[in-house]
Short mmCIF file of C-alpha atoms and ligand atoms in Angstrom, two decimals:
data_model
loop_
_atom_site.label_atom_id
_atom_site.label_comp_id
_atom_site.label_asym_id
_atom_site.label_seq_id
_atom_site.Cartn_x
_atom_site.Cartn_y
_atom_site.Cartn_z
CA MET A 6 0.00 0.00 0.00
CA TYR A 7 1.15 3.56 -0.70
CA LYS A 8 2.50 5.02 2.48
CA GLN A 9 2.24 8.75 2.86
CA LYS A 10 5.57 10.42 3.56
CA GLU A 11 6.03 12.01 6.94
CA ILE A 12 6.20 15.78 7.01
CA VAL A 13 9.31 17.79 7.78
CA LEU A 14 9.62 21.52 8.24
CA SER A 15 12.34 23.97 9.16
CA GLY A 16 13.03 27.68 8.87
CA ILE A 17 15.95 30.08 8.83
CA ARG A 18 15.67 33.78 9.65
CA PRO A 19 16.95 36.15 6.93
CA THR A 20 19.01 38.21 9.33
CA GLY A 21 22.40 37.93 7.65
CA PHE A 22 24.73 35.80 5.59
CA LEU A 23 24.57 32.04 6.10
CA HIS A 24 27.67 30.41 7.51
CA LEU A 25 29.30 27.06 8.09
CA GLY A 26 27.29 26.59 11.31
CA ASN A 27 24.02 26.93 9.43
CA TYR A 28 25.29 24.50 6.82
CA PHE A 29 26.48 21.74 9.14
CA GLY A 30 23.89 22.40 11.86
CA ALA A 31 20.85 22.66 9.63
CA MET A 32 21.13 22.65 5.84
CA ARG A 33 23.08 19.42 5.56
CA ASN A 34 20.18 17.66 7.26
CA TYR A 35 17.67 19.35 4.96
CA VAL A 36 19.49 18.08 1.91
CA ARG A 37 19.36 14.54 3.15
CA MET A 38 15.77 14.73 4.39
CA GLN A 39 14.39 15.95 1.07
CA GLU A 40 15.07 12.48 -0.32
CA GLU A 41 13.00 10.70 2.33
CA TYR A 42 10.25 13.03 3.53
CA GLU A 43 7.72 15.58 2.39
CA CYS A 44 9.77 18.67 3.17
CA TYR A 45 8.92 22.31 3.75
CA PHE A 46 11.81 24.72 4.20
CA PHE A 47 11.09 28.39 4.56
CA VAL A 48 12.63 31.80 5.14
CA ALA A 49 11.24 33.23 8.37
CA ASP A 50 10.90 36.86 7.22
CA TRP A 51 8.16 37.77 9.74
CA HIS A 52 10.27 36.37 12.56
CA SER A 53 13.19 38.59 11.58
CA LEU A 54 11.04 41.69 12.22
CA THR A 55 11.05 40.91 15.95
CA THR A 56 14.72 41.90 16.10
CA HIS A 57 15.42 43.60 12.76
CA PRO A 58 12.62 46.15 12.21
CA ASP A 59 14.53 47.92 9.42
CA THR A 60 13.49 46.25 6.16
CA LYS A 61 15.93 47.95 3.78
CA GLU A 62 17.97 44.78 3.30
CA LEU A 63 15.22 42.25 3.96
CA LYS A 64 14.30 41.42 0.37
CA GLN A 65 17.90 40.85 -0.64
CA SER A 66 18.50 38.72 2.45
CA VAL A 67 15.50 36.55 1.67
CA LEU A 68 16.73 36.03 -1.90
CA ARG A 69 20.17 35.20 -0.57
CA VAL A 70 18.92 32.62 1.94
CA VAL A 71 16.92 30.94 -0.82
CA ALA A 72 19.91 31.01 -3.20
CA GLU A 73 22.29 29.64 -0.56
CA ASN A 74 19.89 26.83 0.35
CA ILE A 75 19.67 25.79 -3.27
CA ALA A 76 23.43 26.16 -3.70
CA ALA A 77 23.89 23.89 -0.68
CA GLY A 78 21.80 21.17 -2.29
CA ILE A 79 18.10 21.86 -1.71
CA ASN A 80 16.18 20.98 -4.83
CA PRO A 81 13.02 23.12 -5.07
CA GLN A 82 11.43 20.36 -7.17
CA LYS A 83 11.79 17.97 -4.26
CA ALA A 84 11.40 20.21 -1.22
CA CYS A 85 8.95 23.08 -0.96
CA LEU A 86 10.98 26.25 -0.49
CA TYR A 87 9.05 29.40 0.38
CA ALA A 88 8.92 32.66 2.28
CA GLN A 89 6.80 32.74 5.45
CA SER A 90 5.02 35.98 4.49
CA THR A 91 3.60 34.44 1.30
CA VAL A 92 1.48 32.02 3.36
CA PRO A 93 -1.13 34.11 5.23
CA GLU A 94 -2.68 30.97 6.76
CA ILE A 95 0.29 30.96 9.14
CA ALA A 96 -0.85 34.33 10.52
CA GLU A 97 -4.36 33.00 11.08
CA LEU A 98 -3.10 29.98 12.97
CA TYR A 99 -0.72 32.21 14.96
CA LEU A 100 -3.67 34.36 16.04
CA LEU A 101 -5.62 31.33 17.19
CA LEU A 102 -2.68 29.73 18.99
CA ASN A 103 -2.08 33.01 20.84
CA MET A 104 -5.30 32.34 22.78
CA LEU A 105 -3.77 29.07 24.00
CA ALA A 106 -0.40 30.53 25.00
CA TYR A 107 0.07 32.07 28.43
CA LYS A 108 1.96 35.25 29.19
CA GLY A 109 3.82 33.55 32.03
CA GLU A 110 5.26 30.73 29.94
CA LEU A 111 6.21 33.11 27.13
CA GLU A 112 8.06 35.37 29.56
CA LYS A 113 9.99 32.38 30.87
CA THR A 114 11.34 31.36 27.44
CA VAL A 115 15.13 31.46 27.39
CA THR A 116 15.38 33.08 23.94
CA PHE A 117 12.92 35.80 25.03
CA LYS A 118 14.94 36.57 28.14
CA ASP A 119 18.13 36.72 26.02
CA LYS A 120 16.54 39.14 23.56
CA VAL A 121 15.24 41.35 26.36
CA ARG A 122 18.81 41.67 27.58
CA LEU A 123 20.10 42.37 24.06
CA GLN A 124 17.45 44.89 23.01
CA PRO A 125 15.83 46.38 26.14
CA GLU A 126 14.58 49.32 24.06
CA ASN A 127 12.45 47.09 21.80
CA VAL A 128 10.67 44.42 23.82
CA ASN A 129 7.76 44.12 21.40
CA ALA A 130 4.81 41.72 21.59
CA GLY A 131 6.14 39.86 18.54
CA LEU A 132 9.26 39.02 20.46
CA LEU A 133 7.21 37.69 23.37
CA THR A 134 5.02 35.58 21.08
CA TYR A 135 7.91 34.43 18.84
CA PRO A 136 7.44 30.78 19.93
CA VAL A 137 3.73 30.98 19.06
CA LEU A 138 4.52 32.08 15.51
CA GLN A 139 7.14 29.34 15.29
CA ALA A 140 4.52 26.81 16.46
CA ALA A 141 2.17 28.09 13.73
CA ASP A 142 4.97 27.66 11.14
CA ILE A 143 5.35 24.06 12.19
CA LEU A 144 1.73 23.09 12.79
CA ILE A 145 0.39 24.70 9.61
CA HIS A 146 1.66 21.67 7.65
CA ARG A 147 1.02 19.25 10.54
CA SER A 148 4.74 18.59 10.50
CA LYS A 149 6.21 15.78 12.49
CA TYR A 150 9.95 16.39 12.32
CA VAL A 151 11.77 19.70 12.67
CA PRO A 152 15.52 19.63 11.93
CA VAL A 153 17.02 22.34 14.17
CA GLY A 154 19.91 22.90 16.53
CA LYS A 155 19.85 22.41 20.28
CA ASP A 156 19.04 26.05 20.94
CA GLN A 157 15.57 25.46 19.47
CA GLU A 158 14.48 22.60 21.72
CA GLN A 159 12.48 24.77 24.09
CA HIS A 160 10.55 26.26 21.17
CA LEU A 161 9.72 22.75 19.99
CA GLU A 162 8.46 21.83 23.42
CA MET A 163 6.21 24.88 23.38
CA ALA A 164 4.90 23.95 19.93
CA ARG A 165 3.98 20.52 21.33
CA ASN A 166 2.18 22.14 24.25
CA PHE A 167 0.16 24.45 22.00
CA ALA A 168 -0.71 21.53 19.70
CA GLN A 169 -1.85 19.43 22.67
CA ARG A 170 -3.95 22.23 24.09
CA PHE A 171 -5.65 22.76 20.76
CA ASN A 172 -6.30 19.04 20.25
CA TYR A 173 -7.63 18.64 23.79
CA ARG A 174 -9.93 21.62 23.66
CA TYR A 175 -11.25 21.45 20.10
CA GLY A 176 -10.41 17.99 18.75
CA ASP A 177 -7.44 16.32 17.10
CA VAL A 178 -5.83 18.23 14.28
CA PHE A 179 -2.12 18.33 15.04
CA PRO A 180 0.61 15.74 15.53
CA GLU A 181 3.23 16.54 18.19
CA PRO A 182 6.30 17.82 16.37
CA GLN A 183 9.79 16.74 17.40
CA ALA A 184 13.24 18.20 16.90
CA PHE A 185 15.17 16.01 14.50
CA ASN A 186 18.74 15.20 13.61
CA TYR A 187 20.53 12.30 11.96
CA GLY A 188 22.22 10.50 14.83
CA SER A 189 25.51 12.13 15.67
CA ASP A 190 25.25 14.55 12.75
CA LEU A 191 24.16 17.41 14.96
CA VAL A 192 27.20 19.54 15.48
CA LYS A 193 27.81 22.89 17.00
CA VAL A 194 30.31 24.56 14.69
CA PRO A 195 32.74 26.57 16.83
CA SER A 196 34.00 30.01 15.90
CA LEU A 197 37.60 30.20 14.67
CA ASP A 198 38.86 31.57 17.97
CA GLY A 199 37.04 28.84 19.87
CA SER A 200 35.27 31.47 21.99
CA GLY A 201 31.74 30.49 20.94
CA LYS A 202 29.84 29.33 17.89
CA MET A 203 29.84 30.69 14.37
CA SER A 204 26.86 33.00 13.95
CA LYS A 205 25.20 35.30 11.44
CA SER A 206 25.90 38.61 13.07
CA GLU A 207 28.42 38.44 15.88
CA ASN A 208 32.13 37.87 15.39
CA GLN A 209 32.36 38.17 11.62
CA MET A 210 36.13 37.55 11.50
CA VAL A 211 35.80 34.23 13.34
CA THR A 212 32.85 32.96 11.32
CA LEU A 213 33.21 31.46 7.85
CA TYR A 214 30.34 32.57 5.62
CA LEU A 215 29.21 30.68 2.54
CA ALA A 216 29.66 33.98 0.67
CA ASP A 217 33.28 34.61 1.73
CA ASP A 218 35.79 34.81 -1.13
CA ASP A 219 38.83 32.55 -1.19
CA ASP A 220 41.26 35.16 0.16
CA LEU A 221 38.99 36.03 3.05
CA ILE A 222 38.53 32.35 3.93
CA ARG A 223 42.31 31.86 3.97
CA LYS A 224 42.84 35.02 5.97
CA LYS A 225 40.28 34.04 8.61
CA VAL A 226 41.61 30.49 8.95
CA MET A 227 45.25 31.62 9.15
CA LYS A 228 44.30 34.02 11.97
CA ALA A 229 42.66 31.27 14.02
CA LYS A 230 44.02 31.06 17.53
CA THR A 231 46.93 28.63 18.13
CA ASP A 232 50.03 28.60 20.32
CA SER A 233 53.61 27.43 19.94
CA GLY A 234 52.50 23.79 19.99
CA PRO A 235 52.96 20.83 22.34
CA THR A 236 56.49 20.42 23.67
CA GLU A 237 56.23 16.75 24.57
CA PRO A 238 54.20 13.77 23.29
CA GLY A 239 50.89 13.16 25.01
CA THR A 240 50.21 16.82 25.93
CA GLU A 241 46.53 17.54 26.49
CA MET A 242 44.96 19.42 23.60
CA PRO A 243 43.71 22.96 24.37
CA GLU A 244 40.09 23.73 23.47
CA TYR A 245 40.98 26.06 20.55
CA ILE A 246 43.13 23.35 18.94
CA LYS A 247 40.36 20.79 19.41
CA ASN A 248 38.12 23.25 17.58
CA LEU A 249 40.54 23.41 14.65
CA PHE A 250 40.46 19.62 14.43
CA LEU A 251 36.67 19.71 14.62
CA LEU A 252 36.54 22.16 11.71
CA MET A 253 38.97 19.95 9.84
CA SER A 254 36.74 16.94 10.43
CA LEU A 255 33.94 18.76 8.58
CA VAL A 256 35.83 19.48 5.37
CA SER A 257 39.09 17.51 5.17
CA ASP A 258 39.68 13.87 4.32
CA GLU A 259 40.67 11.21 6.83
CA SER A 260 44.34 11.10 5.78
CA THR A 261 44.87 14.85 6.32
CA ILE A 262 43.24 14.71 9.72
CA SER A 263 45.19 11.68 10.90
CA LEU A 264 48.47 13.18 9.64
CA PHE A 265 48.07 16.26 11.83
CA LYS A 266 46.70 14.24 14.77
CA GLN A 267 49.79 12.07 14.61
CA GLN A 268 52.03 15.13 14.44
CA TYR A 269 50.24 16.58 17.44
CA ASN A 270 50.67 13.38 19.38
CA ASN A 271 54.40 13.22 18.75
CA ALA A 272 54.76 16.97 19.35
CA SER A 273 56.04 17.76 15.85
CA ILE A 274 53.00 19.66 14.60
CA ARG A 275 53.40 23.07 12.94
CA TYR A 276 50.10 24.87 13.28
CA GLY A 277 50.90 27.09 10.29
CA ASP A 278 50.92 23.96 8.09
CA MET A 279 47.76 22.65 9.65
CA LYS A 280 45.94 25.93 9.12
CA LYS A 281 47.15 26.08 5.55
CA ALA A 282 45.73 22.62 4.87
CA LEU A 283 42.49 23.57 6.62
CA ALA A 284 42.26 26.80 4.62
CA ASP A 285 42.74 24.89 1.34
CA ASP A 286 40.00 22.44 2.23
CA MET A 287 37.65 25.21 3.39
CA VAL A 288 38.15 26.99 0.08
CA LYS A 289 37.45 23.73 -1.76
CA PHE A 290 34.30 23.25 0.24
CA ILE A 291 32.90 26.79 0.27
CA SER A 292 33.83 28.12 -3.16
CA PRO A 293 31.49 25.92 -5.26
CA ILE A 294 28.58 26.76 -2.95
CA ARG A 295 29.43 30.46 -3.17
CA GLU A 296 29.72 30.34 -6.96
CA ARG A 297 26.39 28.54 -7.34
CA ALA A 298 24.70 31.00 -4.96
CA ASN A 299 26.14 34.00 -6.83
CA ASN A 300 24.95 32.62 -10.15
CA LEU A 301 21.48 32.11 -8.72
CA LEU A 302 21.50 35.63 -7.24
CA ASP A 303 22.31 37.07 -10.67
CA ASP A 304 18.99 35.76 -11.88
CA THR A 305 16.47 37.42 -9.56
CA ALA A 306 13.51 36.46 -11.74
CA SER A 307 14.21 32.73 -11.34
CA LEU A 308 14.57 33.06 -7.59
CA GLN A 309 11.31 34.99 -7.43
CA LYS A 310 9.62 32.24 -9.41
CA ILE A 311 10.93 29.61 -6.99
CA ILE A 312 9.59 31.63 -4.04
CA LYS A 313 6.24 32.12 -5.77
CA ASP A 314 5.83 28.46 -6.73
CA GLY A 315 6.97 27.34 -3.28
CA GLY A 316 4.48 29.67 -1.60
CA GLU A 317 1.64 28.37 -3.76
CA LYS A 318 2.49 24.80 -2.92
CA ALA A 319 2.83 25.60 0.78
CA ARG A 320 -0.57 27.31 0.75
CA ILE A 321 -2.30 24.20 -0.55
CA SER A 322 -1.09 22.28 2.48
CA ALA A 323 -1.72 25.26 4.82
CA GLN A 324 -5.27 25.73 3.60
CA LYS A 325 -6.13 22.11 4.34
CA THR A 326 -4.95 22.54 7.92
CA ILE A 327 -6.78 25.85 8.36
CA GLU A 328 -10.00 24.30 7.09
CA ALA A 329 -9.69 21.51 9.65
CA VAL A 330 -8.90 24.06 12.36
CA ARG A 331 -11.93 26.22 11.50
CA GLU A 332 -14.15 23.19 11.46
CA LYS A 333 -13.01 22.03 14.89
CA LEU A 334 -13.44 25.54 16.28
CA GLY A 335 -16.87 25.80 14.70
CA VAL A 336 -16.03 29.00 12.86
CA ASN A 337 -17.10 27.61 9.48
CA TYR A 338 -20.37 29.38 8.76
CA TYR A 339 -21.30 28.27 5.28
P1 LIG B 10 22.38 32.28 13.71
O1 LIG B 10 22.62 31.80 15.11
O2 LIG B 10 23.64 32.35 12.94
O3 LIG B 10 21.53 33.54 13.62
P2 LIG B 10 19.96 30.86 13.16
O4 LIG B 10 19.53 31.14 14.57
O5 LIG B 10 19.16 31.52 12.08
O6 LIG B 10 21.51 31.17 12.99
O7 LIG B 10 19.97 29.30 12.93
C1 LIG B 10 19.53 28.64 11.78
C2 LIG B 10 19.86 27.16 11.97
O8 LIG B 10 21.28 26.96 11.96
C3 LIG B 10 19.33 26.59 13.29
O9 LIG B 10 18.83 25.30 13.07
C4 LIG B 10 20.57 26.58 14.18
O10 LIG B 10 20.51 25.59 15.17
C5 LIG B 10 21.70 26.30 13.17
N1 LIG B 10 22.99 26.89 13.61
C6 LIG B 10 23.29 28.21 13.72
N2 LIG B 10 24.58 28.40 14.12
C7 LIG B 10 25.13 27.16 14.27
C8 LIG B 10 26.45 26.66 14.64
N3 LIG B 10 27.47 27.48 14.90
N4 LIG B 10 26.62 25.33 14.67
C9 LIG B 10 25.61 24.47 14.37
N5 LIG B 10 24.37 24.87 14.01
C10 LIG B 10 24.11 26.19 13.96
N1 LIG B 11 13.59 30.17 15.51
C1 LIG B 11 14.39 29.55 14.47
C2 LIG B 11 15.85 30.00 14.62
O1 LIG B 11 16.12 31.05 15.19
C3 LIG B 11 13.88 29.91 13.09
C4 LIG B 11 12.50 29.38 12.89
C5 LIG B 11 11.33 30.11 12.79
C6 LIG B 11 12.13 28.01 12.78
N2 LIG B 11 10.28 29.29 12.62
C7 LIG B 11 10.70 27.98 12.62
C8 LIG B 11 12.85 26.82 12.83
C9 LIG B 11 10.02 26.79 12.51
C10 LIG B 11 12.14 25.61 12.72
C11 LIG B 11 10.74 25.60 12.57
O2 LIG B 11 16.72 29.31 14.14
#
């Protein structure tokens, strides 16, 4: 018998250039999942307004996120790729879920508390209800799996709570969505100085972006923090050197990694050589993605068509859910 594919959804906010962390933490999973599941991947443009109210660069950022996702391997024929704001059903569901979300639990959300600290002058209601909109994003397609990083687990738990409350009060419509990753694939990509993680906006010199040109990639890698090296075999590896090996494990082949590991272990390693090898492999990894993304960005009309088609496809699924929701609520009058 034909078995319906399970539904997967994830989103990325268009708040800056995508980086290696986004690739290995999120997009690599998307690429694999599109072969096995019914996938919806979207650009969370409404969500970005909670922290980035200035929309001067928004359109270009949305186009870039779409281009970089395709360049990284998302096939818009296989996965539905769209912009959140082109699916108004999400806003309707968000409104309804807001009645099932309590001020107290929203105020306790870790990401909300972080943002309040970061932008005390703009604690808007959208920021407070961010997890409700995220739940609407997920539940609008009755998604089951949500490939995201660890930082998103609390939001997923809230989405499950809102889904349960709706189902309990009005009748079953939603499955309970779960965060998803492929086994040990979930990595936190460290910044080049080992002080934190690569991210869209902070620490641009210690983050490798998919748009960085070859010289900039080399420059950033060569500046990565090291020291004068181990003086005797068996020395414990400092955190920032472990990070360099972690980065190497993402892009270099086994023989390169084991060569430098061996050199570390017998205290003969020269970090300059290691960083040079890492820089070469980073360039090899990033440059084809960058070139594909730039080519796609040169053709705005095609990207717009992908966003339009994706939105139309997403709306078909969203409308089905909204119809079921209205019926359960009893707000279907004719
Ligand atoms: P950023 O933190 O750079 O703004 P987002 O919050 O938009 O990135 O995250 C988009 C996706 O990329 C999420 O699933 C998140 O878990 C993942 N991600 C972001 N940074 C990293 C990182 N350094 N390592 C692994 N995954 C990451
Ligand atoms: N909050 C997510 C992040 O910062 C982005 C996002 C918005 C999302 N809506 C979503 C992720 C729905 C997964 C599912 O990374």
